[in-house]
Tab-separated table of C-alpha atoms in Angstrom:
chain	number	residue	atom	x	y	z
A	1	MET	CA	-35.922	196.982	258.105
A	2	ILE	CA	-33.782	198.528	260.834
A	3	GLU	CA	-30.316	197.484	262.001
A	4	HIS	CA	-29.908	197.144	265.777
A	5	ASP	CA	-26.401	197.022	267.207
A	6	PHE	CA	-26.256	194.595	270.136
A	7	ARG	CA	-22.492	194.100	270.038
A	8	TYR	CA	-21.031	193.937	273.531
A	9	SER	CA	-20.561	197.422	274.960
A	10	MET	CA	-20.440	198.852	278.453
A	11	LEU	CA	-21.617	202.195	277.049
A	12	ASN	CA	-25.248	201.240	276.526
A	13	PRO	CA	-26.350	198.782	279.267
A	14	GLN	CA	-30.097	199.392	278.771
A	15	HIS	CA	-29.805	198.124	275.163
A	16	THR	CA	-28.337	194.637	275.696
A	17	LEU	CA	-28.676	190.961	274.853
A	18	THR	CA	-29.471	188.537	277.628
A	19	GLU	CA	-29.040	185.368	275.576
A	20	CYS	CA	-28.360	184.155	272.061
A	21	ARG	CA	-28.648	180.421	271.557
A	22	THR	CA	-28.755	178.107	268.590
A	23	LEU	CA	-32.050	176.386	267.834
A	24	ALA	CA	-30.741	174.694	264.668
A	25	PRO	CA	-27.880	175.468	262.261
A	26	GLY	CA	-28.533	179.018	261.029
A	27	ARG	CA	-31.508	179.568	263.352
A	28	TYR	CA	-31.174	181.396	266.682
A	29	GLN	CA	-33.260	182.450	269.668
A	30	VAL	CA	-32.249	185.861	270.932
A	31	THR	CA	-33.425	187.470	274.183
A	32	GLY	CA	-32.703	191.124	274.821
A	33	ASN	CA	-33.687	194.452	276.331
A	34	GLY	CA	-34.308	197.718	274.557
A	35	GLY	CA	-34.845	198.669	270.962
A	36	SER	CA	-38.067	198.325	269.018
A	37	ILE	CA	-37.293	194.974	267.433
A	38	GLN	CA	-39.633	193.881	264.619
A	39	GLY	CA	-39.713	191.080	262.064
A	40	GLY	CA	-37.267	191.726	259.209
A	41	ASP	CA	-34.896	193.803	261.358
A	42	GLN	CA	-31.162	193.048	261.470
A	43	LEU	CA	-29.352	192.329	264.753
A	44	LEU	CA	-25.577	192.680	265.115
A	45	VAL	CA	-24.522	190.188	267.801
A	46	THR	CA	-21.032	189.670	269.276
A	47	LEU	CA	-19.626	186.165	268.825
A	48	LYS	CA	-19.151	184.395	272.146
A	49	GLY	CA	-15.518	184.591	273.230
A	50	SER	CA	-14.676	187.480	270.906
A	51	LYS	CA	-13.895	191.147	271.492
A	52	SER	CA	-14.515	192.384	267.948
A	53	LEU	CA	-16.181	189.684	265.827
A	54	TYR	CA	-19.923	189.662	265.303
A	55	MET	CA	-22.613	188.055	263.192
A	56	ARG	CA	-25.630	189.572	261.486
A	57	LEU	CA	-29.003	187.983	262.255
A	58	THR	CA	-32.310	188.643	260.495
A	59	VAL	CA	-35.336	188.639	262.814
A	60	GLU	CA	-38.050	186.271	261.650
A	61	LYS	CA	-40.502	186.850	264.504
A	62	VAL	CA	-40.413	188.632	267.830
A	63	ARG	CA	-42.432	188.507	271.035
A	64	HIS	CA	-42.350	191.539	273.348
A	65	LEU	CA	-42.675	190.590	277.009
A	66	ILE	CA	-44.838	192.497	279.473
A	67	ASN	CA	-42.619	191.752	282.427
A	68	PRO	CA	-39.831	192.843	282.667
A	69	PRO	CA	-40.661	195.938	280.604
A	70	GLY	CA	-38.646	196.330	277.413
A	71	GLN	CA	-37.591	192.680	277.193
A	72	TRP	CA	-38.227	190.632	274.041
A	73	VAL	CA	-37.547	187.188	272.595
A	74	ALA	CA	-36.884	186.787	268.877
A	75	VAL	CA	-36.277	183.943	266.458
A	76	ALA	CA	-33.693	184.942	263.865
A	77	ASN	CA	-31.789	183.512	260.907
A	78	GLY	CA	-28.056	183.900	260.397
A	79	PRO	CA	-24.793	182.171	259.522
A	80	VAL	CA	-24.703	178.388	259.496
A	81	PHE	CA	-21.859	176.798	261.463
A	82	ASP	CA	-21.372	174.011	263.992
A	83	GLU	CA	-18.734	175.467	266.313
A	84	LEU	CA	-16.426	178.429	265.779
A	85	ALA	CA	-12.921	178.745	267.125
A	86	ILE	CA	-11.821	182.342	267.770
A	87	HIS	CA	-8.129	183.057	267.128
A	88	GLU	CA	-6.013	186.147	267.844
A	89	TRP	CA	-3.066	186.851	265.550
A	90	SER	CA	-0.899	189.837	264.748
A	91	VAL	CA	0.964	190.897	261.612
A	92	GLN	CA	3.398	193.710	260.871
A	93	CYS	CA	3.422	196.003	257.861
A	94	ASP	CA	6.492	195.225	255.759
A	95	SER	CA	6.798	198.916	254.799
A	96	CYS	CA	6.464	200.786	258.112
A	97	ASN	CA	6.411	198.035	260.792
A	98	ALA	CA	2.929	199.028	262.010
A	99	GLU	CA	1.319	196.159	263.895
A	100	LEU	CA	-2.203	194.836	263.389
A	101	LYS	CA	-3.617	192.675	266.171
A	102	PHE	CA	-6.834	191.032	265.022
A	103	GLU	CA	-9.326	188.274	265.712
A	104	PHE	CA	-10.795	185.847	263.212
A	105	SER	CA	-13.029	182.815	263.409
A	106	VAL	CA	-12.768	179.396	261.825
A	107	GLU	CA	-15.143	176.451	261.858
A	108	SER	CA	-13.544	174.191	264.504
A	109	LYS	CA	-13.919	170.980	262.505
A	110	LEU	CA	-11.816	172.432	259.639
A	111	GLY	CA	-8.735	172.455	261.870
A	112	ALA	CA	-5.431	174.292	261.533
A	113	LYS	CA	-5.331	174.181	257.719
A	114	ALA	CA	-8.272	176.606	257.537
A	115	GLN	CA	-6.684	179.210	259.836
A	116	LYS	CA	-4.387	180.930	257.325
A	117	PRO	CA	-7.079	181.496	254.636
A	118	ALA	CA	-9.471	182.810	257.307
A	119	ALA	CA	-6.765	185.121	258.696
A	120	VAL	CA	-5.956	186.464	255.195
A	121	ALA	CA	-9.672	187.152	254.598
A	122	ARG	CA	-9.950	188.991	257.938
A	123	ILE	CA	-6.826	191.056	257.197
A	124	ALA	CA	-8.432	192.104	253.902
A	125	GLU	CA	-11.670	193.051	255.728
A	126	LEU	CA	-9.588	195.340	257.948
A	127	GLY	CA	-8.125	197.134	254.908
A	128	TRP	CA	-4.658	195.600	254.809
A	129	LYS	CA	-3.198	193.896	251.736
A	130	THR	CA	-1.535	190.500	251.821
A	131	ASP	CA	0.814	189.176	249.157
A	132	GLY	CA	2.183	185.788	250.202
A	133	ASP	CA	3.889	186.473	253.535
A	134	ARG	CA	4.054	190.248	252.966
A	135	HIS	CA	1.547	192.608	254.608
A	136	VAL	CA	0.902	196.272	253.813
A	137	CYS	CA	-1.151	198.580	256.063
A	138	ARG	CA	-3.758	201.064	254.803
A	139	GLN	CA	-1.464	204.044	255.201
A	140	CYS	CA	1.376	202.503	253.178
A	141	GLN	CA	-1.068	201.537	250.429
A	142	VAL	CA	-1.916	205.199	249.738
A	143	GLN	CA	1.624	206.554	250.051
A	144	PRO	CA	3.739	206.492	246.895
A	145	GLN	CA	6.531	203.948	247.282
């Protein structure tokens, strides 16, 4: 099993995704160029409308196309959701005033009440600590108070 990084990047245009569409909840068809994709491999794919969020897909089967050279179509399994809403928020460290601008996703049908828990989880993923309405950056966590 190999992990292939297909997150959006202008640095590697010959190793790109052409399309990623949903076949059924948790099942995707992915078309791309480059890489030696095989069944069982992992694909990191940027979420549509996001700059930094991605999902991990596991390739079930892949078909390599003859023309154009290097192009392939894969069926993959991944996260199950209906529709994601991408949100951008920012928080400030209560110790040093450092700012964290971040993106997070929430299932659209869950509405506004699901945004805060999803934001807190994303802040934790990024290494910050949250205690109620207080936020502490990575650097302030390691410095003695």
